[in-house]
Amino acid sequence: MGSPELARTLAELAHELRREVSVLIDRRGRILSVSVADAKAAELPTLRAGENRLAGYHLLHAHPKGGPLSKGDLSALFLNRLDAVSAIDAKNEGQPGMVYTAHLTPPGTIGEEEDWRILPPVPVFQIDDFDLGAQVSALEEEIARAARTRESKKDRERALLVQVDQGEFDAEERLDELGELALTAGAEVVYKELIFRRNLKAGTLVGAGKLEELTSKAYHLDADVLIFGQELGAAQAREIEAATGLKVIDRTQLILDIFALHAQGVESRLQVELAQLRYMKPRLLGAGAKLSRIGGGGGSAAGGAIGMRGPGETKLELDRRRINDRLSFLEKQLEGGSLRREERRKSRERNDIPVVSIVGYTNAGKSTLLNSFTHATDAPRRVLVANKLFATLRPTSRQGFIEGIGPVIFTDTVGFIRDLPRDLTRAFKATLEEIGDADVLLHVVDAASPGADTRLSAVNRILEDLGFLEMPTVVALNKADAAEPDLLAREIDRMDGVPVSALKNIGIPELKEALADAIGQVQRQEMAQREEAREVATQYR
């Protein structure tokens, strides 16, 4: 804790300098540093404490204007996991008054509203009566015991979600969607917050004060991950990570992780790895060893390049070369997959079977609708159906039948999402090219969830980017049985859609009639074009 003599010296210095003076003391009683600064700005070692241990330092400082522990003192105690922090109330003429001390409490401590416990103040001559060593040992033992208990109960990562609202009308909906993404990735969402910021902070996005609050939340809720709904720059992620001590993930990285988790086929895994490398390339330069975590998922040969560096080659150059080589390899592999899909498409064209591509926002019920069309109840014809985002990552084709048309190929595509990461759009463009070979698009919209028009617009923007927006389209308002009647009626008028329930097989005949009309119209147009071409050819002959 220090000595009465040290406390008097600090009080005198603080009075003379009219500034706070701080000393950092280790567990052996040695003074490691002296700072003319408050607790938050005091010089501290860069070594981080273990998860179940405190930092091993006690911060003793004097307040030249007197007073107990400040909010900054308590924040420094909590954020740096100090053994304790003590403030000396410097009286007139630099005489030390009462000494105020606080130490941390284990997370989940009953009866404690704060992250710390403030002890009763004592006169300066009693400063060394308190057995800080015994208190710290007991506290660390309690923290370790609580951590072991939590680990035995915890089967997945616990996440805090943050969505920054800059005035968007759908900010709350975006936060809810971020929660669904986190659940799909396997996280347990223990807290989520919508933070209004008209102007984002350059380094921390939400400001240092808000990060302190989030760190406190994570401490009490035993959270491991902090997930942001905005895309973070590499420097921002590092700064937030350093300030909170949590793993920091943004929305783009979360979506990439979900794709990596659910990718089944070889080609899907290659596409996901390609997207991950493109996204993480600026973040990985200078940290080439981390490439093994990504490369392993798709049979990567990213590891093993150590020892092959040439004379004078720097670590940065080696990292860049390894990433670029892997990107080139993946792109060549995917080109081969594109050629194979082209052969399958040509085979379908020779058979002259109409193709319907099912598109829509993720988790709108596309796979359930495909199973309903093809009467697939058992594997292997049955397509995977799950109440989660991006359950289907590769296009699946099944043959069905529509009265008046005959056999029809239905193709279930990967689900879309608003603000789809650019790297994912590029990686999956070859897969989405199959949409362009369809005769008709079946756009499935979840009519039971708020914001159906917003999700419709998000899908249309992606289709426009791919050049498919002008294709003949039938809109299916799925989950109509769970939708509010008034809301459903408005969406039917607005989107000119067909209400259906793929799960309960409601409205499927009416949807097939709408598809038959659209396919018939396409076939008549193609027939007219062929007839016109024959007439032109006859004239030239």
XYZ file of C-alpha atoms in Angstrom:
541
model
C 0.000 0.000 0.000
C 2.930 2.347 0.566
C 4.143 4.160 3.678
C 3.069 7.342 5.543
C 6.348 8.969 4.467
C 5.687 8.234 0.779
C 2.134 9.574 1.112
C 3.377 12.842 2.649
C 5.987 13.252 -0.107
C 3.381 12.753 -2.822
C 1.011 15.242 -1.174
C 3.756 17.884 -0.955
C 4.784 17.381 -4.607
C 1.177 17.538 -5.801
C 0.673 20.802 -3.863
C 3.845 22.392 -5.252
C 3.236 21.295 -8.858
C -0.545 21.764 -8.669
C -0.782 18.497 -10.580
C -1.582 14.945 -9.614
C 1.525 12.888 -8.881
C 1.354 9.081 -9.177
C 3.678 6.228 -8.281
C 3.363 2.613 -9.419
C 4.311 0.040 -6.780
C 4.816 -3.679 -7.414
C 3.969 -6.486 -4.997
C 7.456 -6.363 -3.457
C 6.952 -2.746 -2.487
C 9.298 -1.369 -5.160
C 8.429 1.880 -6.936
C 8.511 1.206 -10.670
C 7.585 4.623 -12.036
C 6.730 8.165 -11.012
C 4.335 10.227 -13.167
C 3.142 13.806 -12.989
C -0.267 12.770 -14.223
C -3.615 11.444 -13.078
C -4.345 7.728 -12.771
C -5.493 7.328 -16.386
C -2.326 8.932 -17.771
C 0.139 7.373 -15.324
C 3.034 5.422 -16.811
C 2.172 1.715 -16.744
C 4.056 -1.334 -18.048
C 2.897 -2.688 -21.416
C 2.674 -6.253 -20.110
C -0.913 -7.522 -20.052
C -2.195 -9.558 -17.126
C -3.512 -13.063 -17.601
C -7.261 -13.604 -17.775
C -7.444 -14.887 -14.207
C -4.796 -12.635 -12.665
C -4.447 -8.983 -11.788
C -1.707 -6.757 -13.147
C 0.475 -7.005 -10.033
C 0.723 -3.236 -9.454
C -0.776 -0.780 -6.985
C -1.217 2.842 -8.098
C -0.827 5.457 -5.358
C -1.384 9.112 -6.222
C -2.210 12.458 -4.618
C -5.067 14.833 -5.535
C -3.792 18.444 -5.207
C -7.377 19.745 -4.940
C -8.376 17.054 -2.484
C -11.315 14.731 -2.752
C -11.885 10.967 -2.927
C -11.320 8.603 -5.872
C -12.417 10.076 -9.175
C -14.179 8.331 -12.030
C -10.880 8.352 -13.938
C -9.153 6.615 -11.005
C -11.738 3.833 -10.981
C -11.631 3.475 -14.771
C -7.845 3.090 -14.648
C -8.233 0.446 -11.927
C -10.728 -1.545 -13.974
C -9.248 -1.216 -17.468
C -5.696 -2.025 -16.340
C -6.731 -4.726 -13.831
C -4.602 -3.091 -11.137
C -4.279 -4.712 -7.733
C -5.614 -1.498 -6.201
C -5.695 2.254 -6.678
C -5.320 4.743 -3.805
C -5.868 8.501 -3.749
C -4.370 10.806 -1.113
C -6.520 13.807 -0.223
C -3.872 16.571 -0.195
C -4.910 19.300 2.261
C -3.767 22.921 2.425
C -0.016 23.436 2.396
C 0.452 19.907 0.994
C -0.510 18.046 4.152
C -1.897 14.542 3.474
C -5.444 13.875 4.652
C -7.496 10.728 4.235
C -6.437 7.910 1.887
C -9.125 6.358 -0.338
C -8.551 2.871 -1.774
C -10.494 0.646 -4.189
C -9.905 -2.816 -5.631
C -11.719 -4.931 -8.241
C -14.481 -7.398 -7.504
C -14.872 -10.740 -9.273
C -17.425 -10.709 -12.119
C -20.887 -11.709 -10.987
C -20.260 -10.803 -7.326
C -23.610 -10.645 -5.548
C -24.463 -7.286 -4.015
C -21.887 -5.330 -6.008
C -23.292 -2.872 -8.539
C -19.903 -1.660 -9.777
C -16.750 -3.392 -11.038
C -14.885 -2.378 -7.907
C -15.208 -2.085 -4.135
C -14.274 1.186 -2.438
C -12.881 0.701 1.060
C -13.583 3.091 3.942
C -11.055 5.970 3.967
C -8.245 5.825 6.532
C -5.849 8.466 7.934
C -2.452 8.588 6.279
C -0.682 7.050 9.292
C -2.802 3.893 8.827
C -2.003 3.478 5.135
C 0.223 0.450 5.691
C -2.167 -1.319 8.068
C -4.226 -2.813 5.221
C -2.904 -6.216 4.049
C -3.117 -5.682 0.295
C -1.164 -8.854 -0.483
C -3.694 -11.089 1.246
C -6.563 -9.226 -0.399
C -5.036 -9.637 -3.878
C -4.373 -13.372 -3.350
C -7.954 -13.955 -2.236
C -9.287 -11.880 -5.126
C -7.247 -13.730 -7.753
C -8.329 -17.056 -6.305
C -11.967 -15.968 -6.505
C -11.535 -14.712 -10.101
C -9.928 -18.010 -11.141
C -12.675 -20.044 -9.446
C -15.387 -17.966 -11.135
C -13.628 -18.362 -14.490
C -13.465 -22.163 -14.109
C -17.166 -22.266 -13.242
C -18.065 -20.123 -16.248
C -15.915 -22.186 -18.602
C -17.576 -25.403 -17.460
C -21.006 -23.910 -18.238
C -20.041 -22.071 -21.416
C -20.227 -24.048 -24.652
C -19.802 -21.158 -27.101
C -18.440 -17.636 -27.329
C -20.464 -14.874 -25.680
C -20.829 -11.709 -27.719
C -21.666 -8.034 -27.266
C -23.247 -6.446 -30.353
C -22.895 -2.781 -31.305
C -24.716 -1.063 -34.159
C -23.937 2.605 -34.714
C -26.995 4.641 -35.711
C -26.112 7.615 -37.880
C -29.727 8.478 -38.553
C -30.703 5.463 -40.690
C -34.397 4.589 -40.596
C -33.612 0.869 -40.323
C -30.886 1.025 -37.638
C -32.826 -1.176 -35.187
C -33.535 -3.700 -37.920
C -29.833 -3.786 -38.738
C -29.027 -4.498 -35.084
C -31.555 -7.356 -35.039
C -30.021 -8.748 -38.229
C -26.559 -8.516 -36.665
C -27.908 -10.604 -33.796
C -29.168 -13.241 -36.241
C -25.774 -13.302 -37.945
C -24.025 -13.772 -34.591
C -26.348 -16.645 -33.661
C -25.777 -18.276 -37.045
C -22.021 -18.013 -36.488
C -22.447 -19.913 -33.207
C -22.152 -17.049 -30.722
C -24.379 -16.473 -27.714
C -25.597 -12.874 -27.754
C -25.556 -11.587 -24.169
C -25.959 -7.854 -24.870
C -26.682 -5.591 -27.810
C -26.771 -1.824 -28.030
C -27.765 0.747 -30.626
C -25.419 3.739 -30.260
C -26.346 7.043 -31.895
C -23.386 8.910 -33.340
C -23.894 11.570 -35.976
C -20.133 11.681 -36.520
C -18.012 8.580 -36.005
C -14.792 8.770 -34.001
C -11.822 8.202 -36.292
C -10.014 5.694 -34.099
C -12.558 4.019 -31.855
C -15.787 4.621 -33.832
C -17.856 5.214 -30.657
C -15.414 7.012 -28.353
C -13.246 5.964 -25.411
C -16.006 6.476 -22.828
C -18.413 4.127 -24.590
C -15.654 1.530 -24.986
C -15.129 1.650 -21.211
C -18.846 0.966 -20.710
C -18.710 -1.957 -23.143
C -15.623 -3.351 -21.390
C -17.498 -3.227 -18.088
C -20.476 -5.006 -19.684
C -18.172 -7.697 -21.034
C -16.571 -8.129 -17.595
C -19.904 -8.669 -15.865
C -21.485 -10.761 -18.614
C -18.355 -12.843 -19.228
C -18.307 -11.871 -22.909
C -15.402 -12.765 -25.190
C -16.275 -10.985 -28.428
C -17.276 -7.465 -29.421
C -19.102 -7.413 -32.788
C -19.683 -4.158 -34.700
C -22.353 -3.731 -37.357
C -20.052 -1.371 -39.291
C -17.010 -2.415 -41.267
C -13.881 -1.551 -39.302
C -10.549 -0.549 -40.708
C -7.491 -2.514 -39.612
C -6.262 0.359 -37.414
C -9.713 0.815 -35.849
C -9.990 -2.876 -34.977
C -6.536 -2.825 -33.361
C -7.313 0.301 -31.321
C -10.664 -1.037 -30.084
C -9.059 -4.377 -29.239
C -6.302 -2.640 -27.260
C -8.839 -0.496 -25.381
C -11.224 -3.320 -24.446
C -9.050 -6.447 -24.330
C -11.804 -8.266 -26.284
C -11.749 -9.988 -29.648
C -13.180 -7.453 -32.103
C -15.091 -8.506 -35.231
C -17.011 -6.427 -37.753
C -20.061 -7.406 -39.808
C -18.057 -8.301 -42.909
C -15.755 -10.626 -40.979
C -18.790 -12.184 -39.285
C -20.446 -12.959 -42.643
C -17.208 -14.422 -43.974
C -16.993 -16.608 -40.883
C -20.558 -17.862 -41.429
C -19.776 -18.714 -45.040
C -16.661 -20.589 -43.927
C -18.691 -22.447 -41.306
C -21.423 -23.560 -43.716
C -19.465 -24.133 -46.928
C -19.910 -27.788 -47.931
C -18.565 -28.435 -51.414
C -14.957 -28.005 -52.487
C -15.864 -25.065 -54.708
C -17.810 -23.294 -51.953
C -14.846 -23.617 -49.585
C -12.496 -22.247 -52.244
C -14.806 -19.283 -52.830
C -14.987 -18.552 -49.117
C -11.220 -18.749 -48.705
C -10.755 -16.443 -51.675
C -13.131 -13.891 -50.144
C -11.433 -14.166 -46.732
C -7.977 -13.615 -48.167
C -9.093 -10.615 -50.213
C -10.725 -9.079 -47.153
C -7.901 -9.872 -44.739
C -4.975 -9.163 -47.046
C -4.387 -5.603 -45.745
C -4.765 -6.920 -42.174
C -2.430 -9.891 -42.621
C 0.536 -8.140 -44.200
C 3.309 -8.401 -41.660
C 1.630 -11.369 -39.916
C 2.068 -14.200 -42.383
C 1.946 -16.949 -39.754
C -1.765 -16.224 -39.294
C -2.428 -17.383 -42.838
C -2.469 -20.976 -41.636
C -5.767 -20.372 -39.837
C -7.443 -19.531 -43.146
C -5.563 -21.846 -45.441
C -6.332 -24.949 -43.378
C -10.056 -24.655 -43.974
C -9.869 -25.160 -47.718
C -6.860 -27.410 -48.090
C -4.547 -24.445 -48.306
C -0.873 -24.696 -49.022
C -0.309 -21.301 -47.413
C 1.870 -22.792 -44.691
C 5.311 -24.184 -45.371
C 6.738 -21.201 -47.205
C 9.054 -20.355 -44.295
C 12.611 -21.143 -45.230
C 12.029 -20.346 -48.908
C 12.647 -16.637 -48.607
C 15.397 -15.327 -50.810
C 18.357 -13.198 -49.888
C 17.306 -9.757 -48.764
C 13.591 -10.548 -48.853
C 11.722 -8.792 -46.042
C 8.961 -10.313 -43.951
C 6.436 -7.902 -45.487
C 7.411 -8.890 -49.036
C 7.197 -12.583 -48.140
C 3.708 -12.154 -46.678
C 2.527 -10.282 -49.749
C 3.929 -12.926 -52.099
C 2.369 -15.803 -50.161
C -1.052 -14.165 -50.177
C -0.885 -13.265 -53.864
C 0.250 -16.789 -54.801
C -2.627 -18.312 -52.876
C -5.100 -15.892 -54.484
C -3.863 -16.826 -57.967
C -4.172 -20.535 -57.170
C -7.740 -20.142 -55.883
C -8.820 -18.076 -58.895
C -7.509 -20.750 -61.300
C -9.310 -23.479 -59.361
C -12.577 -21.547 -59.538
C -12.177 -20.948 -63.272
C -12.289 -24.730 -63.722
C -15.511 -24.891 -61.717
C -17.032 -22.176 -63.893
C -16.274 -24.234 -67.023
C -17.945 -27.303 -65.506
C -21.067 -25.289 -64.698
C -21.092 -23.977 -68.259
C -21.161 -27.546 -69.583
C -24.107 -28.397 -67.331
C -25.976 -25.313 -68.517
C -25.410 -26.248 -72.163
C -26.764 -29.720 -71.438
C -29.958 -28.218 -70.020
C -30.281 -25.906 -73.034
C -30.067 -28.891 -75.403
C -32.874 -30.542 -73.466
C -34.880 -27.297 -73.840
C -36.131 -27.424 -70.235
C -37.175 -24.065 -68.710
C -35.097 -22.902 -65.722
C -36.426 -20.965 -62.729
C -33.807 -19.414 -60.414
C -35.011 -18.886 -56.858
C -33.470 -15.733 -55.398
C -34.143 -13.734 -52.265
C -32.906 -12.416 -48.977
C -31.228 -14.950 -46.741
C -33.612 -17.003 -44.569
C -36.626 -16.000 -46.687
C -37.569 -19.664 -47.210
C -36.095 -20.389 -50.661
C -34.950 -23.926 -49.835
C -38.298 -24.795 -48.236
C -40.059 -23.553 -51.371
C -37.774 -25.646 -53.585
C -38.613 -28.766 -51.564
C -42.289 -27.930 -51.903
C -42.025 -27.539 -55.690
C -40.189 -30.828 -56.145
C -42.121 -32.779 -53.469
C -38.770 -33.684 -51.901
C -39.317 -35.112 -48.430
C -36.272 -37.333 -47.997
C -32.571 -37.160 -48.782
C -30.850 -36.990 -51.177
C -33.416 -34.910 -53.118
C -34.407 -32.860 -50.107
C -32.503 -29.588 -49.808
C -31.193 -28.534 -46.384
C -33.658 -26.281 -44.554
C -32.624 -24.405 -41.397
C -33.902 -21.345 -39.584
C -30.588 -19.539 -39.892
C -28.881 -17.137 -42.258
C -26.903 -18.566 -45.191
C -27.889 -22.192 -44.568
C -27.420 -22.782 -48.322
C -24.163 -21.617 -49.902
C -24.058 -23.390 -53.234
C -26.695 -23.499 -55.977
C -28.832 -26.631 -55.927
C -30.902 -27.693 -58.943
C -33.916 -30.005 -58.826
C -36.433 -30.947 -61.511
C -40.094 -30.233 -60.900
C -43.289 -30.031 -62.939
C -45.605 -27.118 -63.784
C -48.986 -27.742 -65.378
C -49.063 -26.415 -68.939
C -45.276 -26.142 -69.139
C -44.008 -29.613 -68.281
C -40.641 -30.369 -66.629
C -38.938 -27.331 -65.087
C -35.505 -26.983 -63.463
C -35.640 -25.070 -60.155
C -32.306 -23.677 -58.925
C -31.890 -22.553 -55.310
C -29.196 -19.857 -55.022
C -27.184 -18.454 -52.125
C -29.155 -16.034 -49.965
C -28.565 -12.308 -50.424
C -28.095 -9.745 -47.673
C -27.977 -5.962 -47.562
C -24.522 -4.465 -47.959
C -23.129 -7.834 -49.042
C -19.343 -7.642 -48.569
C -17.707 -6.693 -51.845
C -15.220 -9.552 -51.640
C -18.034 -12.063 -51.225
C -19.959 -10.649 -54.178
C -16.869 -11.016 -56.323
C -16.054 -14.511 -55.060
C -19.596 -15.795 -55.587
C -20.182 -14.030 -58.896
C -19.347 -17.204 -60.821
C -21.952 -19.089 -58.788
C -24.528 -16.335 -59.249
C -23.943 -16.345 -63.022
C -26.372 -19.268 -63.138
C -29.125 -16.751 -62.408
C -28.514 -15.231 -65.838
C -29.224 -18.574 -67.549
C -32.709 -18.787 -66.047
C -35.847 -18.106 -68.019
C -37.625 -16.617 -64.992
C -36.549 -15.406 -61.559
C -38.640 -16.384 -58.534
C -37.970 -13.687 -55.939
C -38.898 -15.001 -52.469
C -39.689 -12.340 -49.842
C -40.272 -12.978 -46.131
C -43.655 -11.284 -45.665
C -43.884 -12.049 -41.935
C -40.893 -9.958 -40.848
C -40.886 -6.130 -40.772
C -38.959 -4.377 -43.532
C -39.934 -6.667 -46.435
C -39.638 -3.762 -48.882
C -36.122 -2.973 -47.602
C -34.997 -6.568 -48.140
C -36.623 -6.590 -51.596
C -34.640 -3.466 -52.514
C -31.387 -4.976 -51.148
C -31.799 -8.062 -53.368
C -32.724 -5.915 -56.389
C -29.563 -3.833 -55.928
C -27.429 -6.972 -56.084
C -29.340 -8.240 -59.131
C -28.799 -4.859 -60.765
C -25.054 -5.038 -60.062
C -25.016 -8.480 -61.713
C -27.082 -7.238 -64.668
C -30.110 -9.471 -63.968
C -32.675 -6.943 -62.735
C -34.581 -6.753 -66.044
C -35.241 -10.493 -66.209
C -38.873 -11.717 -65.984
C -39.614 -12.039 -62.254
C -42.376 -13.503 -60.104
C -42.495 -12.337 -56.466
C -43.525 -14.908 -53.825
C -44.549 -13.436 -50.458
C -43.540 -16.360 -48.272
C -44.603 -17.027 -44.659
C -47.945 -15.384 -45.476
C -49.656 -17.488 -42.794
C -47.584 -15.703 -40.116
C -47.905 -12.179 -41.562
C -50.248 -9.459 -40.318
C -53.255 -9.404 -42.712
C -53.145 -5.626 -43.272
C -49.370 -5.668 -43.808
C -49.658 -8.630 -46.185
C -52.350 -6.864 -48.234
C -50.113 -3.787 -48.577
C -47.140 -5.894 -49.683
C -49.277 -7.748 -52.258
C -50.335 -4.418 -53.789
C -46.861 -2.899 -53.587
C -44.897 -5.865 -54.981
C -47.612 -7.512 -57.077
C -46.665 -10.716 -55.271
C -48.293 -14.088 -54.698
C -48.874 -14.923 -50.993
C -47.651 -18.422 -50.100
C -46.524 -20.527 -47.175
C -43.855 -22.955 -48.334
C -43.816 -24.660 -44.931
C -47.582 -25.317 -44.877
C -47.918 -25.764 -48.651
C -50.374 -22.848 -48.939
C -50.651 -20.882 -52.197
C -48.298 -23.183 -54.167
C -50.827 -23.853 -56.994
C -51.374 -20.096 -57.473
C -47.597 -19.516 -57.509
C -47.150 -22.262 -60.120
C -49.821 -20.587 -62.267
C -47.934 -17.268 -62.046
C -44.696 -19.050 -63.006
C -46.446 -20.829 -65.897
C -47.679 -17.472 -67.226
C -44.199 -15.935 -66.948
C -42.461 -18.945 -68.566
C -45.112 -19.103 -71.304
C -44.573 -15.433 -72.080
C -40.798 -15.962 -72.305
C -41.281 -18.971 -74.580
C -43.632 -17.010 -76.863
C -41.093 -14.188 -77.082
C -38.307 -16.643 -77.910
C -40.507 -18.298 -80.528
C -41.312 -14.907 -82.078
C -37.593 -14.029 -82.128
C -36.731 -17.337 -83.816
C -39.506 -16.815 -86.371
C -38.247 -13.321 -87.050
C -34.712 -14.644 -87.470
C -35.922 -17.267 -89.948
C -37.748 -14.623 -91.960
C -34.627 -12.454 -92.066
C -32.547 -15.463 -93.122
C -35.092 -16.306 -95.883
C -34.927 -12.744 -97.228
C -31.130 -12.876 -97.427
C -31.229 -16.255 -99.206
